Coordinates of N, CA and C in Angstrom, one line a residue:
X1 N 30.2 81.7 99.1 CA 31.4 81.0 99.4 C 32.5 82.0 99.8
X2 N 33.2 81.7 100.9 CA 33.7 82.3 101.5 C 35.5 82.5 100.7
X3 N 36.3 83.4 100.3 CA 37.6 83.3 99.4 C 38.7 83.2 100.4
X4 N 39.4 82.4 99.4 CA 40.6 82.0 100.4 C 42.0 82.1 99.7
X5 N 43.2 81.5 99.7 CA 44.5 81.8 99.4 C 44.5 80.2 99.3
X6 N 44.4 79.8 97.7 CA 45.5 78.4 97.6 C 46.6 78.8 97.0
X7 N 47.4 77.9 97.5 CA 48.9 77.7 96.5 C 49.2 76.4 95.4
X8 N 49.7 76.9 94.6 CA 49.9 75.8 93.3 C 51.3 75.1 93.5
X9 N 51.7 74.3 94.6 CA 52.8 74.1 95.1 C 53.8 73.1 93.7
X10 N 53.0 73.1 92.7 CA 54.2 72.3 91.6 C 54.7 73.7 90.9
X11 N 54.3 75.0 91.3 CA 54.8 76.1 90.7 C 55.6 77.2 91.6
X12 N 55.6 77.0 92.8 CA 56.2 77.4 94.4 C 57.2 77.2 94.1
X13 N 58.0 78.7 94.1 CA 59.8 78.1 94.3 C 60.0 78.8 95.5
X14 N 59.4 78.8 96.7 CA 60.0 79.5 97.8 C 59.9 81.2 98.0
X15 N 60.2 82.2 97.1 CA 60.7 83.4 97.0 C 60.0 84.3 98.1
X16 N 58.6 84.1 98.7 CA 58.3 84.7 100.1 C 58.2 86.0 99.6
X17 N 57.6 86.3 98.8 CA 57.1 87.6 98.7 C 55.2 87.6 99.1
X18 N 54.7 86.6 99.3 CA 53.5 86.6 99.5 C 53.2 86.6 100.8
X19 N 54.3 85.9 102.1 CA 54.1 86.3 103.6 C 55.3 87.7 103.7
X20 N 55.3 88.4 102.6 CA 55.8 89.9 103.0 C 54.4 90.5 102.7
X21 N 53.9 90.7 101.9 CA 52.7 91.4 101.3 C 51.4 91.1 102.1
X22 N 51.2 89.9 102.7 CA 50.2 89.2 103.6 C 50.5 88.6 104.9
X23 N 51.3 89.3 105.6 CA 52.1 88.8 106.8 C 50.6 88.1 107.6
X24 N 49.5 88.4 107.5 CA 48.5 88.0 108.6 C 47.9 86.3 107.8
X25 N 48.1 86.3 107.0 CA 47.7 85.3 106.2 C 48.8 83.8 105.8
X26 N 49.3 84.7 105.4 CA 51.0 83.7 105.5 C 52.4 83.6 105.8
X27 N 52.3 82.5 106.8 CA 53.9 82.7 107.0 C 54.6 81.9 106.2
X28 N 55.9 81.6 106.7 CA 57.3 80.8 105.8 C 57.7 79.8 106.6
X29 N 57.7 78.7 106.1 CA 58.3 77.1 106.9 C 59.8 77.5 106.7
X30 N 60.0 76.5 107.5 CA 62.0 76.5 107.9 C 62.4 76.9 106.3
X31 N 62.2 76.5 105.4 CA 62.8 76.1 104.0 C 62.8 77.5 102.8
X32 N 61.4 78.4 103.6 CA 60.9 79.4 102.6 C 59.7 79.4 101.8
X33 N 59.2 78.5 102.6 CA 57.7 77.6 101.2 C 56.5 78.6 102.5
X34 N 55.6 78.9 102.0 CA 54.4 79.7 102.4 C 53.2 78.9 103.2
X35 N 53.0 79.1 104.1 CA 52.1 78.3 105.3 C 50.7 79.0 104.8
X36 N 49.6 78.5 104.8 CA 48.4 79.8 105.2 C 47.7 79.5 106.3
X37 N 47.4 80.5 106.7 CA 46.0 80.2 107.2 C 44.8 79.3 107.2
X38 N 44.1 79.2 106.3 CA 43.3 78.5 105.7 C 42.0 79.3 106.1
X39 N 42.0 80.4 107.1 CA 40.9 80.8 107.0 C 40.4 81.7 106.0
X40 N 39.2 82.2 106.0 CA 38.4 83.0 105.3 C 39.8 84.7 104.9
X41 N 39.2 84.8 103.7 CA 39.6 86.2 103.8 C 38.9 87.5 104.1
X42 N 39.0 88.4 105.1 CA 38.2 89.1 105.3 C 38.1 90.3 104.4
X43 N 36.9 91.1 104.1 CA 36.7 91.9 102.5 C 37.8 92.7 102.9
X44 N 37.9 93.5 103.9 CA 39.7 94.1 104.1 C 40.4 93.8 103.6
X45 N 41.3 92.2 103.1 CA 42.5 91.9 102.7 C 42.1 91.7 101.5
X46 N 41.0 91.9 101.0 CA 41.0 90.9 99.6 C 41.9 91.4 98.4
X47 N 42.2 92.7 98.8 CA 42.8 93.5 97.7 C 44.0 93.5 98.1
X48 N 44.3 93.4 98.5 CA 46.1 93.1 99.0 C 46.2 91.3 98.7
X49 N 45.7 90.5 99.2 CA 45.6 89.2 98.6 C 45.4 89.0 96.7
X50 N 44.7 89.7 96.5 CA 44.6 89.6 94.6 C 46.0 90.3 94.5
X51 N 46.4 91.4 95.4 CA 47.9 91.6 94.7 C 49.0 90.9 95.0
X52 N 49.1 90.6 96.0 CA 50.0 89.7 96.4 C 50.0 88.3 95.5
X53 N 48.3 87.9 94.8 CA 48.9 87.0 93.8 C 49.1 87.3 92.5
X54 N 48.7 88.2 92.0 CA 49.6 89.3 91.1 C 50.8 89.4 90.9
X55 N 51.7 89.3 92.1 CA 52.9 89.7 92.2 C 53.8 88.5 92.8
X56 N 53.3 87.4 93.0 CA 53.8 86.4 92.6 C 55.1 85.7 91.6
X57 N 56.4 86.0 91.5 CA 57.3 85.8 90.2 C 56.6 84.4 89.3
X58 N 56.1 83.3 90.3 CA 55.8 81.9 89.6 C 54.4 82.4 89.1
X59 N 53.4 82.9 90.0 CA 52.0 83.0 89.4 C 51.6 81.6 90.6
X60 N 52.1 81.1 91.8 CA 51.5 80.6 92.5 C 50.8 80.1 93.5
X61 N 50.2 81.9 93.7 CA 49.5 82.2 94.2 C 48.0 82.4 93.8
X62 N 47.1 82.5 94.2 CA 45.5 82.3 94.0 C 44.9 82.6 94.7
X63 N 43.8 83.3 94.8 CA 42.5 83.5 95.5 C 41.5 83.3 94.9
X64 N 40.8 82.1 95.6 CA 39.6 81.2 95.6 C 38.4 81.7 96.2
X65 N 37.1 81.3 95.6 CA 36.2 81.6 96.2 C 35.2 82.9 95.3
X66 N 34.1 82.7 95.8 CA 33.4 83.8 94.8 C 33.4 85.3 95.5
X67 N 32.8 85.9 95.4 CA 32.7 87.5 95.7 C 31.4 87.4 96.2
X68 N 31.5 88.0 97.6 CA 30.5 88.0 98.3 C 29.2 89.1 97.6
X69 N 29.7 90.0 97.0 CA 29.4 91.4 96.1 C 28.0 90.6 95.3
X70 N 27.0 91.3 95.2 CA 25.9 90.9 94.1 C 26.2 91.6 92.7
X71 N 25.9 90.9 91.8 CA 26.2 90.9 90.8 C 25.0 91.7 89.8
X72 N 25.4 93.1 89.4 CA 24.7 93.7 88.7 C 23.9 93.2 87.3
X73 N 22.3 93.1 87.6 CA 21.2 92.5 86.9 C 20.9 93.4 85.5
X74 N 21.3 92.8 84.0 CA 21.2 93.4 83.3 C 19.1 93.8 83.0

């Protein structure tokens, strides 16, 4: 499954720190509220996207989706 960027928009107050940190992923509507993409994340951004939801003031940001990575077999 391919990871993606949802937003928790009952937790969204605008603040646009997430189309500063992910300018290729998201932009800002007239108002300040976060557009995405909706496509795939490529393994390049994933780490700027987990921080960018990191750094979130609301926490309403998210990256969805599993890890393409295999999972070490005990």
């Amino acid at each position: 499954m391919d990871q993606r960027i949802d937003i928790d928009w009952t937790s969204c107050q605008g603040h646009g720190l997430c189309a500063e940190l992910l300018p290729e992923h998201i932009s800002l509507d007239e108002w300040g509220y976060p557009l995405v993409s909706g496509t795939p994340l490529p393994a390049r951004t994933l780490k700027r996207a987990r921080r960018a939801a990191a750094d979130c003031p609301v926490l309403a940001l998210k990256v969805t989706g599993a890890d393409r990575k295999p999972h070490p077999r005990s």
